[in-house]
Amino acid sequence: MSKFPRDNTITLTANERPTAWYNVVADMPTKPEPSLNAANLQELTGPDLEAIFPKVLIAQEVSLERYIEIPDEVQAFYDLYRATPLVRCYRLEKYLDTPAKIYYKYEGANPGGSHKLNTAVAQVYYNKQEGVKRLTTETGAGQWGCAVSMAANYFGLEMQVYMVKVSYNQKPYRRHFMELYNGKVCASPSPYTQAGRNVLAADPNCKGSLGIAISEAVEDALQREDTKYSLGSVLNHVSLHQTIIGQEAKTQIQKADDYPDIVIGCAGGGSNLSGIAFPFVQDKVNGKKVDILAVEPTACPTLTKGKFAYDYGDTAKMAPVCKMYTLGHDFIPSGIHAGGLRYHGMSPLISQLRNDGLIDAVAYNQNQVFDAAKLFAQTEFILPAPESSHAIKAAIDEALKAKEAGEAKTILFCLSGHGFFDMQAYASYMAGDLQDIEFDPKNFGHLPEIK
Amino acid sequence: MSKFPRDNTITLTANERPTAWYNVVADMPTKPEPSLNAANLQELTGPDLEAIFPKVLIAQEVSLERYIEIPDEVQAFYDLYRATPLVRCYRLEKYLDTPAKIYYKYEGANPGGSHKLNTAVAQVYYNKQEGVKRLTTETGAGQWGCAVSMAANYFGLEMQVYMVKVSYNQKPYRRHFMELYNGKVCASPSPYTQAGRNVLAADPNCKGSLGIAISEAVEDALQREDTKYSLGSVLNHVSLHQTIIGQEAKTQIQKADDYPDIVIGCAGGGSNLSGIAFPFVQDKVNGKKVDILAVEPTACPTLTKGKFAYDYGDTAKMAPVCKMYTLGHDFIPSGIHAGGLRYHGMSPLISQLRNDGLIDAVAYNQNQVFDAAKLFAQTEFILPAPESSHAIKAAIDEALKAKEAGEAKTILFCLSGHGFFDMQAYASYMAGDLQDIEFDPKNFGHLPEIK
């Protein structure tokens, strides 16, 4: 009957889901360099971090254990939306007329709308276990703020979100979503922290940045005994929690008697790429042939044009100093619509793997990415987030290369979130108003001098 | 381990899905009265309708067959998103501390975001089969316009959507969504039809109405040989296509060794209520004990305050005249946020069943409905559409009644769509800006005089 297979989706039962997160550090040929205290550029110690993070997360940050068990209470929340579907793109393949098989792991169908919920629930849980009553965080476009507000409300913690002012004003819908989950949201720079007041004194009309918002959230957490800070990307424990994505995907694609030749994820701070890719990095380190591809915007090409060096995590130099690919902590990326990919640095784990040749990277400009997003929406009937659409673009290019080479390649990518809150970006794209912005090396920011 | 069951979702495989739509007319104790031609108020004939509908849909409109087979090409599209999940609300039940079991059938996870896609794909398919190249329709808030644009793009038909001007201007995101699927969208009243020009001549600032938009879409279809018209609710063939919802739900709830004491759906034109309820009406007619409850807004209480009488389907008196519950074809409902429930009339099938005592009805005001929506979002982690939230409110009330009576009642409701495009409504609700509007009988509109 139907010319397409009736079941294009591979699911997992609750019992087939992973019971532990996978810690790639255990298998890395070169272990990541230690992070430094931003105040003195000396090696960061556990006690340095205890003011802002709970002990369990600090232990996970530096753990060498290969597997870390997922607590029951976190699994109970994962029950709400995991396993997420692995979907074969029959219609896109047909449109491209490619011999390649394209699969995507869809993290956008959960109530938070992106993969961010995977770590949000874990982080809130561990904070609650250690008696924390209130959390602070920063958010740009708002995906992370939504996820952590939902998780905090679930576990009964108070949530304070510092939202970059330009998004607070121009993109109110994700803010309202956070408020629906009792998240308290203020525009950053705010008058509530010294960091915010300093910025406002210098420029009352400052539109904010992720770096400033991080500084405010960290300062807030440092001021109150009952409060700690939560970060949605970059750090090792965040990557750890996201590995649930790739572990599920590996089981699912094996159910289809398949295995990817290439695994693709978009990369801003690196959390969704870590999630889909690290369980396959494990195989690669153990001799299996599999390529890993990071996809980033030409406007913020951290892995393709950045330096592998120690740098501050934020502009105000309050967050840890990490060895990572960076464009300089004071690099200001252009205002592209993939707000989640506008970060000057990159996960230290991904950076080290990239430096060791285990991860490749490619950059695309906005219009290419939205062309791919539109084609995907029309063939696969999912409206992808602009960030995730970078991975779609790379998957399409790989499928076309396979067509040219006549190879039945298997391509797996992470579709990290939906685009229902990004319709203005789609409207600008359709109106021809999107700028394609190339990185100008003279805008490269500063790096700290490490002795 | 986890205090909630790990699998709260009941799925169906492709092979367990229904192969036919269920036509409730076959089992109705009182058959629906024939519809009339708006031009002469005489009984409507097939040829009257052929100018705007394809023959197969006209045949379905008056069919007495109990089951109508779903074409393979429609099933192939349903493969994309059906079966939809049936979910047990363990968290909501726990919050309400009720002995009742609450299930919802979720139609909002599909790419169109609502149940509308179920009939959109069927209608476009049959039009294509009969050589139609172009379709017209009207849309209010835009759920229907999105669904039919997606379906038209899938089958390669051109789509012209007349969108009520106030929504066109105030809610651009669903419009951009339609455009992403190559839907051509214009604000109604438009200068492109005589009906539109007449309205604009009388009032250049007219914000439009669903009635005017229907008149424009019908006029457009009548002007062109290659064009027909498509309607997203009210008519019998639309209800027919939606019965896939209730048939799936019946199989799913039986898989859980359960059966509903009450089946609940919100009702605007009646399509999602038809979908969830008609397969259970069949059981009820055959002696099974099951209540059916329609939920509507107090601002547009068609079933609770309307009259069961012949009335025009649109304000301009171009659409068929149906025997239905109505508030009068020139009744103008207040500007509530559940735009999909602002229709003066009701599905003739639901109306007849209501008149025969087989369907009950209740009305709620906006703030009650959004209270329920917020509670649902916080407990079940789905952001519901304002329309669908009427069903949630009724389900909660039934669960609380069961608690008071100490009864382990089973409640099933249709969650017809997501609320990602309704954040402005949620923001107004949280800001305390929503008006609760009661129907004033002196605003009752006019009815035609039938001899």
PDB file of C-alpha atoms in Angstrom, chain A residues 1-2 4-8 14 17 72 75-77 79-80 91 111 150 153-154 173 176-177 179-182 374 377-378 380-381 383 418 420-421 423-424 426-427 430, chain B residues 1-2 4-8 14 17 72 75-77 79-80 91 111 150 153-154 173 176-177 179-182 374 377-378 380-381 383 418 420-421 423-424 426-427 430:
ATOM      1  CA  MET A   1       0.000   0.000   0.000  1.00  0.00           C
ATOM      2  CA  SER A   2       1.745   3.168   1.143  1.00  0.00           C
ATOM      3  CA  PHE A   4       6.695   4.891   2.478  1.00  0.00           C
ATOM      4  CA  PRO A   5       7.223   2.421   5.309  1.00  0.00           C
ATOM      5  CA  ARG A   6       4.471   2.819   7.868  1.00  0.00           C
ATOM      6  CA  ASP A   7       6.829   2.997  10.833  1.00  0.00           C
ATOM      7  CA  ASN A   8       9.632   5.465  10.261  1.00  0.00           C
ATOM      8  CA  ALA A  14      11.402   2.378  29.516  1.00  0.00           C
ATOM      9  CA  ARG A  17      16.606   3.145  28.286  1.00  0.00           C
ATOM     10  CA  ASP A  72      15.566   7.276  40.273  1.00  0.00           C
ATOM     11  CA  GLN A  75      14.525   8.805  35.684  1.00  0.00           C
ATOM     12  CA  ALA A  76      10.988   9.471  36.928  1.00  0.00           C
ATOM     13  CA  PHE A  77      11.143  12.855  35.200  1.00  0.00           C
ATOM     14  CA  ASP A  79       9.701   9.020  32.021  1.00  0.00           C
ATOM     15  CA  LEU A  80       7.694  12.065  30.969  1.00  0.00           C
ATOM     16  CA  ARG A  91      10.883  11.745   2.524  1.00  0.00           C
ATOM     17  CA  PRO A 111       7.614  19.905  26.858  1.00  0.00           C
ATOM     18  CA  MET A 150      10.258  23.624  34.438  1.00  0.00           C
ATOM     19  CA  ASN A 153       9.056  24.015  39.515  1.00  0.00           C
ATOM     20  CA  TYR A 154       8.833  20.212  39.404  1.00  0.00           C
ATOM     21  CA  TYR A 173       7.187  34.329  24.552  1.00  0.00           C
ATOM     22  CA  HIS A 176       6.147  34.016  29.527  1.00  0.00           C
ATOM     23  CA  PHE A 177       6.753  30.274  29.282  1.00  0.00           C
ATOM     24  CA  GLU A 179       6.781  32.542  34.180  1.00  0.00           C
ATOM     25  CA  LEU A 180       4.094  29.908  33.623  1.00  0.00           C
ATOM     26  CA  TYR A 181       6.432  27.580  35.532  1.00  0.00           C
ATOM     27  CA  ASN A 182       6.926  30.189  38.266  1.00  0.00           C
ATOM     28  CA  LYS A 374      12.521  24.948   5.107  1.00  0.00           C
ATOM     29  CA  ALA A 377       9.913  21.295   7.372  1.00  0.00           C
ATOM     30  CA  GLN A 378       8.341  20.584   3.985  1.00  0.00           C
ATOM     31  CA  GLU A 380       9.756  15.739   7.280  1.00  0.00           C
ATOM     32  CA  PHE A 381       6.997  17.939   8.744  1.00  0.00           C
ATOM     33  CA  LEU A 383       9.590  22.816  12.343  1.00  0.00           C
ATOM     34  CA  HIS A 418      11.639  22.824  17.729  1.00  0.00           C
ATOM     35  CA  PHE A 420       7.745  27.251  17.295  1.00  0.00           C
ATOM     36  CA  PHE A 421       9.243  30.197  19.185  1.00  0.00           C
ATOM     37  CA  MET A 423       8.773  32.196  13.675  1.00  0.00           C
ATOM     38  CA  GLN A 424      10.155  35.741  13.492  1.00  0.00           C
ATOM     39  CA  TYR A 426      11.608  32.259   9.611  1.00  0.00           C
ATOM     40  CA  ALA A 427       9.648  35.370   8.601  1.00  0.00           C
ATOM     41  CA  MET A 430      11.324  34.300   3.852  1.00  0.00           C
TER      42      MET A 430
ATOM     43  CA  MET B   1      12.053   2.806  41.982  1.00  0.00           C
ATOM     44  CA  SER B   2      10.197   5.786  40.543  1.00  0.00           C
ATOM     45  CA  PHE B   4       5.172   7.106  39.001  1.00  0.00           C
ATOM     46  CA  PRO B   5       4.771   4.276  36.495  1.00  0.00           C
ATOM     47  CA  ARG B   6       7.512   4.498  33.888  1.00  0.00           C
ATOM     48  CA  ASP B   7       5.142   4.188  30.935  1.00  0.00           C
ATOM     49  CA  ASN B   8       2.226   6.579  31.198  1.00  0.00           C
ATOM     50  CA  ALA B  14       0.661   1.061  12.484  1.00  0.00           C
ATOM     51  CA  ARG B  17      -4.584   1.702  13.617  1.00  0.00           C
ATOM     52  CA  ASP B  72      -3.695   4.400   1.218  1.00  0.00           C
ATOM     53  CA  GLN B  75      -2.747   6.505   5.585  1.00  0.00           C
ATOM     54  CA  ALA B  76       0.757   7.212   4.270  1.00  0.00           C
ATOM     55  CA  PHE B  77       0.437  10.760   5.556  1.00  0.00           C
ATOM     56  CA  ASP B  79       2.056   7.410   9.180  1.00  0.00           C
ATOM     57  CA  LEU B  80       3.907  10.659   9.856  1.00  0.00           C
ATOM     58  CA  ARG B  91       0.676  13.715  38.104  1.00  0.00           C
ATOM     59  CA  PRO B 111       3.578  18.955  12.951  1.00  0.00           C
ATOM     60  CA  MET B 150       0.798  21.573   4.969  1.00  0.00           C
ATOM     61  CA  ASN B 153       1.998  21.383  -0.110  1.00  0.00           C
ATOM     62  CA  TYR B 154       2.395  17.639   0.479  1.00  0.00           C
ATOM     63  CA  TYR B 173       3.326  33.550  13.448  1.00  0.00           C
ATOM     64  CA  HIS B 176       4.407  32.670   8.556  1.00  0.00           C
ATOM     65  CA  PHE B 177       3.965  28.976   9.264  1.00  0.00           C
ATOM     66  CA  GLU B 179       3.852  30.613   4.130  1.00  0.00           C
ATOM     67  CA  LEU B 180       6.657  28.198   5.008  1.00  0.00           C
ATOM     68  CA  TYR B 181       4.439  25.539   3.409  1.00  0.00           C
ATOM     69  CA  ASN B 182       3.826  27.775   0.367  1.00  0.00           C
ATOM     70  CA  LYS B 374      -1.614  26.376  33.932  1.00  0.00           C
ATOM     71  CA  ALA B 377       1.175  22.599  32.123  1.00  0.00           C
ATOM     72  CA  GLN B 378       2.770  22.389  35.562  1.00  0.00           C
ATOM     73  CA  GLU B 380       1.601  17.121  32.895  1.00  0.00           C
ATOM     74  CA  PHE B 381       4.249  19.268  31.166  1.00  0.00           C
ATOM     75  CA  LEU B 383       1.425  23.531  27.011  1.00  0.00           C
ATOM     76  CA  HIS B 418      -0.595  22.768  21.678  1.00  0.00           C
ATOM     77  CA  PHE B 420       3.094  27.398  21.540  1.00  0.00           C
ATOM     78  CA  PHE B 421       1.453  30.014  19.304  1.00  0.00           C
ATOM     79  CA  MET B 423       1.814  32.704  24.524  1.00  0.00           C
ATOM     80  CA  GLN B 424       0.245  36.166  24.279  1.00  0.00           C
ATOM     81  CA  TYR B 426      -1.030  33.115  28.565  1.00  0.00           C
ATOM     82  CA  ALA B 427       0.765  36.414  29.189  1.00  0.00           C
ATOM     83  CA  MET B 430      -0.861  35.865  34.037  1.00  0.00           C
TER      84      MET B 430
END
